[in-house]
């Protein structure tokens, strides 16, 4: 039996048994953040808070939702929206957060790309972040099935059909994924399971990993400067706070982080109360009908760019391009051949590459929403081709980059 | 290090049994996601063709999928190529198009245009002729002809009759 002294406070009692003071010191008070950062460094906390909002609102929706093809639509659009007090609030919070979380993820990603926060020890931060992006995509897609409206059904049909892998015609695999010849009860049930249990579990584990990958390399800064964190921490702890290039995560950095979160939440609740409709497709207010395809099938805005890479090509090349778009971001740390960790603005051709990629993805997003006709098809084809060319060109344009 | 030798051995034995159990669990997991017997059994649909109007598309449901049944007018039949006629289901003197009404690109339902005698898919702009053959990409192949059997003027979907087998032998059904 280990020796325990009598504790004089609850904190001390817990500290004896859980070492909470050591934990707090290691995880928060002596976890160092560079001073040379801006509001874009708060996006991680904004994402964590948004994920929390999704979990809480999801729990309330789960109290009334029915994962049954005959009941699902009414359990959302009648029970939750009209009978349950404040049911509308949970639904609108959940829908808006699911949409806005992708906006923040994209800002978070492009911040990382702009400042080169994926190299020289930060590769795993990038890769675990991309795994989170893929998991959030699966979570969003499986959640989109649950109201069992027309868009749920037909998006489910189209996306599961992708698994037949074009000319390979793996229809058995598609039927296995659905548990039926078309999306039906088995399909709704298993996507419900994925949405409320398996994917959230995976996401929580990945968030833990993502934080873990930050610990040793620390977060990047606005100049990509290599900081001796131990040295700077010593300065800070010895009282030379002005001289030190770092601050504590808690409470210094977190107080600023939470300020950005607060500004974000004003924007978020403005959307929830006055503009929730942007996250609700009107077509999904018609119940699922397997015998009637909606005139246009398009995904939510955050999938439009990759959808538009699939669409303008013939079937097999389209699938290959789509697969390429899904995995290529993972390889960014290895395709960028330059050792420079610096903002794109100081990296010559890379700056051009960055802005062209960003604009190209916005163009793809806009084209993905428009019907595939005439000039739109042509622009879509050009933008999709440009996306692929950009990624193939990346190693060549970064290879001979001058040291910054 | 005799002790470690015994630990290694125990580890390997445990690992071996665990791998075996894991394989069994994977097999069970795969099988439990297969379509249920009740889903598979609800697989036959009977359609009476005698009531069909020419140039009016009928959509029946078979295994949750829409089945296009279109009675062709004599004018359409007269204009058809050999390739198109090979896909016709002939009952008495009447020629029918019978196919799964899903675009072979990504599974949307194309719409019939009675004035043009063709099908247009709204999702990605694909087109099919009156025999369900793809004429404008992205769909890479004709709409699929489901297994069928003719009994008098009744069409049974889900069963392979002699007419279906003949089409299969002729290579009309891939």
XYZ file of C-alpha atoms in Angstrom:
578
model
C 0.000 0.000 0.000
C 1.393 3.367 -1.057
C 1.699 6.038 1.613
C -0.888 8.844 1.665
C -0.907 11.925 3.924
C -4.166 13.478 5.075
C -5.280 16.047 2.469
C -6.265 19.602 3.456
C -8.322 20.464 0.389
C -10.209 18.705 -2.395
C -7.512 19.806 -4.830
C -4.810 18.266 -2.700
C -6.878 15.103 -2.231
C -7.266 14.757 -6.010
C -3.629 15.674 -6.586
C -2.460 12.848 -4.306
C -4.517 10.352 -6.277
C -4.482 11.730 -9.847
C -1.511 14.129 -9.951
C -3.846 16.813 -11.306
C -1.350 19.606 -10.590
C 1.303 17.883 -12.700
C -1.254 17.237 -15.426
C -2.364 20.870 -15.463
C 1.210 22.093 -15.542
C 2.318 19.756 -18.330
C -0.814 20.057 -20.462
C -1.673 23.734 -20.002
C 0.486 26.001 -17.889
C 3.799 24.877 -19.358
C 2.597 24.142 -22.857
C 4.137 26.976 -24.843
C 2.618 29.009 -27.658
C 4.663 31.521 -29.715
C 3.706 35.182 -29.359
C 4.127 35.789 -33.071
C 0.711 34.497 -34.190
C -2.634 35.969 -35.256
C -6.357 35.174 -34.952
C -6.037 32.338 -37.481
C -4.261 30.352 -34.754
C -7.557 30.251 -32.832
C -9.345 28.110 -35.432
C -8.424 24.888 -33.616
C -10.266 26.022 -30.504
C -13.181 27.271 -32.627
C -13.365 23.774 -34.128
C -13.213 22.087 -30.728
C -16.057 24.281 -29.473
C -18.126 23.665 -32.622
C -17.620 19.918 -32.242
C -18.831 20.219 -28.638
C -21.943 22.085 -29.852
C -22.576 19.302 -32.384
C -22.317 16.623 -29.693
C -24.682 18.406 -27.291
C -27.317 19.300 -29.898
C -26.969 15.769 -31.322
C -27.770 14.216 -27.939
C -31.071 16.129 -27.783
C -31.986 15.194 -31.358
C -31.189 11.576 -30.552
C -33.886 11.607 -27.862
C -36.645 11.826 -30.484
C -35.172 10.698 -33.795
C -36.447 7.366 -35.185
C -34.077 5.443 -37.478
C -36.866 3.798 -39.463
C -37.651 4.434 -43.141
C -41.340 4.963 -42.344
C -40.833 7.176 -39.301
C -37.542 9.028 -39.781
C -38.871 11.886 -41.936
C -41.768 12.687 -39.597
C -39.705 12.235 -36.443
C -37.495 15.092 -37.698
C -39.946 17.324 -39.525
C -42.954 16.807 -37.280
C -41.905 15.498 -33.843
C -38.670 17.432 -33.382
C -39.669 20.540 -35.324
C -43.237 20.947 -34.071
C -43.900 18.888 -30.951
C -40.687 18.952 -28.950
C -40.201 22.254 -27.134
C -37.088 23.894 -28.518
C -36.657 20.935 -30.869
C -36.209 23.470 -33.676
C -33.307 24.991 -31.755
C -31.389 21.696 -31.526
C -32.027 20.926 -35.146
C -30.991 24.327 -36.420
C -27.943 24.444 -34.139
C -26.940 20.958 -35.330
C -27.466 21.725 -39.028
C -25.735 25.114 -38.950
C -22.815 23.782 -36.883
C -22.395 20.856 -39.305
C -22.093 23.308 -42.182
C -20.005 25.978 -40.450
C -17.587 23.403 -39.041
C -16.428 22.779 -42.612
C -15.923 26.486 -43.257
C -13.616 26.616 -40.222
C -11.891 23.368 -41.227
C -11.104 24.873 -44.647
C -9.788 28.092 -43.042
C -7.719 25.972 -40.624
C -6.325 23.886 -43.531
C -5.468 26.825 -45.743
C -3.836 28.624 -42.804
C -1.616 25.566 -42.394
C -0.812 25.485 -46.107
C -0.100 29.232 -46.237
C 2.341 29.230 -43.306
C 3.968 25.879 -44.142
C 2.785 24.308 -40.892
C 3.100 20.769 -42.217
C 6.834 20.266 -42.457
C 9.987 19.804 -40.411
C 8.449 17.705 -37.664
C 4.867 18.884 -38.209
C 3.989 16.224 -40.821
C 1.882 14.222 -38.377
C -0.091 17.316 -37.381
C -1.080 17.658 -41.024
C -1.808 13.959 -41.543
C -3.888 13.584 -38.367
C -5.724 16.771 -39.385
C -6.489 15.284 -42.797
C -7.744 12.097 -41.100
C -10.047 14.362 -39.094
C -11.228 16.027 -42.294
C -12.094 12.636 -43.814
C -13.833 11.529 -40.593
C -15.841 14.756 -40.436
C -16.818 14.181 -44.079
C -18.066 10.669 -43.250
C -19.858 12.052 -40.205
C -21.526 14.793 -42.275
C -22.538 12.385 -45.023
C -23.996 9.775 -42.650
C -25.879 12.522 -40.783
C -27.278 13.839 -44.050
C -28.986 10.445 -44.607
C -30.963 10.561 -41.371
C -33.871 12.964 -42.166
C -34.660 10.506 -45.032
C -35.747 13.211 -47.457
C -35.242 13.194 -51.216
C -31.692 14.554 -51.033
C -30.790 12.086 -48.269
C -31.989 9.187 -50.365
C -30.462 10.255 -53.665
C -27.170 11.392 -52.214
C -27.045 7.970 -50.522
C -27.760 6.297 -53.846
C -25.148 8.261 -55.787
C -22.370 8.046 -53.194
C -22.797 4.326 -52.476
C -22.820 3.716 -56.238
C -19.281 5.153 -56.346
C -18.157 1.961 -54.605
C -18.980 -0.076 -57.714
C -15.736 1.579 -58.932
C -16.912 2.366 -62.445
C -16.229 -0.319 -65.013
C -15.218 -2.808 -62.317
C -18.998 -3.003 -61.640
C -18.643 -4.226 -58.069
C -22.426 -4.223 -57.577
C -22.107 -6.899 -54.897
C -19.980 -4.504 -52.845
C -22.574 -1.727 -53.246
C -25.396 -4.086 -52.193
C -23.285 -5.199 -49.221
C -22.741 -1.601 -48.102
C -26.467 -0.891 -48.417
C -27.712 -4.258 -47.166
C -30.281 -3.974 -49.952
C -30.533 -3.397 -53.692
C -31.292 0.282 -53.027
C -30.987 2.424 -49.899
C -33.572 1.030 -47.470
C -34.040 0.124 -43.824
C -30.701 -1.673 -43.426
C -28.941 1.296 -45.025
C -30.633 3.882 -42.788
C -29.923 1.808 -39.678
C -26.226 1.361 -40.356
C -25.665 4.991 -41.288
C -27.484 5.940 -38.090
C -25.052 3.717 -36.157
C -22.082 5.303 -37.950
C -23.360 8.819 -37.336
C -24.219 8.587 -33.655
C -21.581 6.158 -32.461
C -18.710 4.912 -34.578
C -17.710 8.119 -36.386
C -17.957 10.351 -33.268
C -15.806 7.794 -31.415
C -13.197 7.862 -34.185
C -13.314 11.669 -34.330
C -12.748 11.981 -30.577
C -9.780 9.600 -30.768
C -8.339 11.555 -33.705
C -8.762 14.882 -31.889
C -6.658 13.377 -29.089
C -4.038 12.276 -31.620
C -4.113 15.687 -33.333
C -3.369 17.428 -30.004
C -0.652 14.875 -29.299
C 1.101 15.542 -32.608
C 1.350 19.246 -31.658
C 3.106 18.625 -28.377
C 6.687 18.111 -29.550
C 6.955 20.356 -32.649
C 4.635 23.004 -31.093
C 2.484 25.282 -33.210
C 4.061 27.234 -36.060
C 4.303 31.036 -36.039
C 3.771 33.833 -38.565
C 7.382 33.773 -39.785
C 7.958 30.023 -39.629
C 10.771 30.818 -37.193
C 12.418 27.872 -35.453
C 12.010 28.583 -31.752
C 13.978 26.919 -28.939
C 10.953 26.363 -26.767
C 12.902 25.165 -23.725
C 15.118 28.238 -23.800
C 12.203 30.651 -24.278
C 10.160 28.889 -21.586
C 13.065 29.369 -19.146
C 13.076 33.099 -19.917
C 9.327 33.272 -19.344
C 9.417 31.342 -16.075
C 12.315 33.424 -14.752
C 10.132 36.511 -15.107
C 11.513 37.873 -18.407
C 8.059 37.654 -19.971
C 8.616 40.515 -22.410
C 11.816 39.026 -23.763
C 10.458 35.516 -24.131
C 9.080 34.593 -27.542
C 6.455 32.349 -25.952
C 3.447 32.494 -23.658
C 1.653 29.857 -21.614
C -1.249 27.984 -23.267
C -3.316 28.488 -20.123
C -4.254 31.164 -19.160
C -2.388 33.507 -21.599
C -3.146 32.053 -24.998
C -6.502 30.564 -24.055
C -7.906 33.934 -23.020
C -7.261 35.288 -26.534
C -8.450 32.035 -28.075
C -11.731 32.310 -26.250
C -12.144 35.894 -27.423
C -12.010 34.680 -31.032
C -14.391 31.852 -30.089
C -16.793 34.446 -28.670
C -16.734 36.479 -31.889
C -17.284 33.277 -33.834
C -20.250 32.334 -31.641
C -21.953 35.687 -32.349
C -21.687 34.878 -36.069
C -22.780 31.284 -35.405
C -25.905 32.127 -33.438
C -26.775 34.858 -35.912
C -26.903 32.095 -38.524
C -28.812 29.733 -36.224
C -31.570 32.243 -35.454
C -31.840 34.211 -38.692
C -30.244 32.231 -41.514
C -30.509 28.545 -40.635
C -32.099 27.934 -44.046
C -28.716 27.996 -45.803
C -27.951 24.658 -44.125
C -31.303 23.140 -45.104
C -31.887 22.047 -48.680
C -35.546 22.635 -49.641
C -35.593 19.386 -51.660
C -34.858 17.439 -48.481
C -38.247 18.541 -47.155
C -39.833 16.039 -49.571
C -39.823 12.490 -48.142
C -37.493 9.962 -49.811
C -38.967 8.510 -53.010
C -36.985 5.815 -54.798
C -38.970 6.298 -58.004
C -38.424 10.021 -58.438
C -34.976 11.583 -58.907
C -34.757 15.295 -58.060
C -33.941 17.423 -61.126
C -30.517 18.344 -59.802
C -28.565 16.287 -57.302
C -25.777 18.172 -55.590
C -24.084 17.749 -52.235
C -23.825 20.335 -49.462
C -21.506 23.241 -50.303
C -18.453 21.767 -48.548
C -18.347 18.733 -50.867
C -19.011 20.659 -54.076
C -15.355 21.095 -55.080
C -14.608 17.364 -55.012
C -17.985 16.596 -56.611
C -17.064 18.931 -59.456
C -13.798 17.026 -59.955
C -15.845 13.833 -60.405
C -18.482 15.290 -62.679
C -16.975 16.707 -65.886
C -14.984 13.590 -66.836
C -16.258 10.308 -68.280
C -17.088 7.660 -65.645
C -13.738 5.915 -65.001
C -11.401 8.905 -65.373
C -13.886 10.877 -63.249
C -13.621 8.331 -60.460
C -9.828 8.329 -60.664
C -9.777 12.151 -60.516
C -12.176 12.047 -57.558
C -10.001 9.497 -55.743
C -6.959 11.666 -56.489
C -8.686 14.710 -54.972
C -9.554 12.743 -51.823
C -6.013 11.574 -51.049
C -3.722 14.200 -52.530
C -3.962 16.637 -49.609
C -2.525 13.912 -47.348
C 0.679 13.983 -49.384
C 1.239 17.739 -49.116
C 4.189 17.480 -46.662
C 5.994 15.203 -49.101
C 5.050 16.921 -52.365
C 6.338 20.263 -51.101
C 10.069 19.692 -51.719
C 11.240 23.010 -50.280
C 12.753 23.024 -46.785
C 11.439 26.554 -46.197
C 8.954 26.969 -43.390
C 7.671 30.441 -44.209
C 4.489 32.212 -45.196
C 3.614 31.677 -48.860
C 4.105 35.394 -49.570
C 7.894 34.922 -49.131
C 8.115 31.731 -51.139
C 8.002 32.999 -54.754
C 6.235 30.534 -57.035
C 4.634 28.777 -54.085
C 2.630 31.939 -53.352
C 1.192 31.782 -56.866
C 0.471 28.075 -56.413
C -1.329 28.732 -53.117
C -3.630 31.475 -54.424
C -4.364 29.654 -57.688
C -5.303 26.534 -55.723
C -7.578 28.524 -53.423
C -9.333 30.321 -56.280
C -9.581 27.083 -58.277
C -11.336 25.355 -55.382
C -13.781 28.255 -55.069
C -14.496 28.037 -58.814
C -15.014 24.266 -58.491
C -17.390 24.884 -55.586
C -19.481 27.363 -57.584
C -19.548 25.129 -60.685
C -20.523 22.090 -58.588
C -23.763 23.796 -57.650
C -24.671 24.858 -61.194
C -26.337 22.447 -63.623
C -23.771 20.685 -65.865
C -24.611 22.478 -69.084
C -22.854 24.494 -71.770
C -20.223 26.909 -70.524
C -20.495 25.579 -66.929
C -19.389 22.122 -68.086
C -16.383 23.665 -69.835
C -15.363 25.807 -66.862
C -15.842 22.788 -64.575
C -13.629 20.637 -66.796
C -10.898 23.295 -66.925
C -10.997 23.916 -63.172
C -10.916 20.171 -62.402
C -7.966 19.682 -64.770
C -6.176 22.666 -63.234
C -6.610 21.150 -59.757
C -4.836 17.971 -60.860
C -2.113 19.874 -62.742
C -1.426 22.053 -59.695
C -0.732 19.052 -57.488
C 1.441 17.346 -60.079
C 3.379 20.599 -60.513
C 3.929 21.181 -56.787
C 7.143 19.121 -56.366
C 8.686 20.809 -59.412
C 7.896 24.381 -58.423
C 9.098 23.875 -54.831
C 12.210 21.843 -55.643
C 14.476 24.754 -56.521
C 12.950 27.279 -54.164
C 15.531 29.669 -52.709
C 16.158 29.360 -48.988
C 14.311 32.091 -47.092
C 16.914 -15.341 -20.793
C 14.954 -18.567 -20.463
C 12.108 -16.611 -18.877
C 11.740 -14.330 -21.862
C 11.706 -17.360 -24.146
C 8.653 -18.624 -22.309
C 7.006 -15.171 -22.425
C 7.664 -14.931 -26.162
C 6.141 -18.352 -26.643
C 3.046 -17.407 -24.670
C 2.790 -14.169 -26.650
C 2.960 -16.036 -29.923
C 0.352 -18.578 -28.844
C -1.936 -15.775 -27.723
C -1.317 -13.846 -30.960
C -2.071 -16.913 -33.066
C -5.360 -17.634 -31.332
C -6.312 -13.948 -31.400
C -5.634 -13.768 -35.153
C -7.839 -16.820 -35.678
C -10.615 -15.292 -33.600
C -10.178 -12.002 -35.419
C -10.628 -13.698 -38.787
C -13.783 -15.387 -37.521
C -15.127 -12.068 -36.267
C -14.354 -10.405 -39.613
C -16.246 -13.169 -41.440
C -19.240 -12.762 -39.132
C -19.098 -8.965 -39.537
C -19.053 -9.303 -43.327
C -21.994 -11.725 -43.323
C -24.115 -9.649 -40.986
C -24.008 -6.713 -43.411
C -25.256 -8.878 -46.327
C -28.799 -8.186 -47.595
C -31.251 -10.070 -45.360
C -33.156 -13.111 -46.686
C -36.408 -11.141 -46.455
C -34.898 -8.418 -48.621
C -33.702 -10.967 -51.184
C -37.002 -12.894 -51.216
C -39.171 -9.871 -52.022
C -37.712 -10.032 -55.515
C -40.484 -10.891 -58.033
C -42.873 -8.438 -59.704
C -45.692 -9.267 -62.178
C -46.795 -6.709 -64.770
C -49.758 -6.980 -67.178
C -48.587 -5.608 -70.520
C -51.964 -5.703 -72.310
C -53.053 -2.403 -70.757
C -50.001 -0.452 -71.938
C -50.521 2.663 -74.088
C -48.038 3.331 -76.903
C -45.367 5.994 -76.273
C -46.359 6.336 -72.605
C -43.688 5.362 -70.122
C -44.809 3.068 -67.300
C -42.589 2.821 -64.244
C -42.892 -0.320 -62.131
C -40.985 -1.072 -58.959
C -38.823 -4.182 -58.726
C -36.376 -4.809 -55.880
C -36.736 -1.155 -54.979
C -35.588 -0.106 -58.434
C -37.705 1.608 -61.068
C -38.382 -0.530 -64.167
C -39.123 1.328 -67.403
C -41.779 -0.317 -69.580
C -42.504 1.495 -72.830
C -44.765 0.226 -75.597
C -43.200 1.424 -78.838
C -45.334 2.814 -81.669
C -45.016 1.047 -85.079
C -43.259 4.192 -86.385
C -40.565 3.927 -83.745
C -40.108 0.211 -84.430
C -39.831 0.834 -88.179
C -37.059 3.396 -87.674
C -34.996 1.266 -85.279
C -31.548 -0.096 -86.058
C -30.805 -3.793 -85.623
C -28.929 -3.071 -82.418
C -31.950 -1.269 -81.012
C -34.452 -3.937 -82.081
C -32.357 -6.676 -80.463
C -33.241 -5.202 -77.077
C -37.014 -5.210 -77.711
C -39.250 -7.485 -75.668
C -41.822 -8.709 -78.204
C -45.255 -9.763 -76.971
C -47.580 -10.715 -79.839
C -47.087 -7.864 -82.337
C -46.074 -5.292 -79.770
C -42.512 -4.201 -79.106
C -41.597 -3.101 -75.589
C -38.624 -1.492 -73.987
C -38.032 -3.140 -70.596
C -35.076 -1.921 -68.581
C -33.961 -0.827 -65.132
C -34.660 2.900 -65.220
C -31.393 3.977 -63.681
C -28.703 5.944 -65.440
C -25.589 3.759 -65.698
C -23.444 6.699 -64.628
C -24.472 7.171 -61.001
C -27.956 5.726 -60.729
C -30.321 8.656 -61.253
C -33.651 8.089 -63.022
C -33.635 9.535 -66.549
C -36.826 11.207 -67.773
C -38.637 10.105 -70.969
C -39.170 12.747 -73.628
C -42.203 11.466 -75.636
C -41.701 14.000 -78.448
C -38.058 13.054 -79.004
C -38.465 9.341 -78.139
C -35.431 9.365 -75.865
C -34.330 9.579 -72.241
C -32.502 12.471 -70.606
C -30.757 12.206 -67.234
C -30.970 15.503 -65.348
C -28.089 14.773 -63.003
C -25.156 14.882 -65.375
C -26.809 15.367 -68.749
C -26.567 11.787 -70.082
C -28.929 10.633 -72.867
C -30.328 7.244 -73.963
C -32.292 6.325 -77.070
C -35.733 4.669 -77.094
C -34.086 1.246 -76.601
C -32.163 2.419 -73.552
C -28.823 2.614 -75.383
C -26.550 5.413 -74.203
C -26.100 8.141 -76.817
C -24.499 10.981 -74.820
C -21.936 10.571 -72.002
C -21.267 10.329 -69.079
C -23.280 7.036 -68.926
C -20.818 4.383 -70.171
C -23.315 1.628 -71.073
C -26.967 1.047 -71.971
C -29.586 0.848 -69.251
C -29.673 -2.692 -67.878
C -32.334 -5.211 -68.914
C -33.538 -7.045 -65.794
C -34.137 -10.815 -65.765
C -37.681 -11.343 -67.102
C -40.079 -14.034 -68.266
C -43.138 -13.692 -70.516
C -46.348 -15.622 -69.730
C -49.073 -14.644 -72.206
C -49.244 -10.878 -71.789
C -47.757 -10.940 -68.291
C -44.183 -9.898 -67.637
C -42.508 -11.497 -64.594
C -39.491 -9.593 -63.347
C -36.798 -11.459 -61.419
C -37.057 -14.765 -63.315
C -34.969 -15.701 -66.361
C -37.329 -16.792 -69.193
C -36.307 -18.125 -72.645
C -36.527 -14.638 -74.234
C -34.165 -13.239 -71.627
C -31.743 -16.139 -72.106
C -31.817 -15.592 -75.855
C -30.878 -11.934 -75.391
C -28.088 -13.010 -73.069
C -26.732 -15.484 -75.633
C -26.894 -12.848 -78.339
C -24.730 -10.648 -76.156
C -27.362 -7.934 -75.775
C -27.145 -8.225 -71.997
C -23.634 -7.748 -70.798
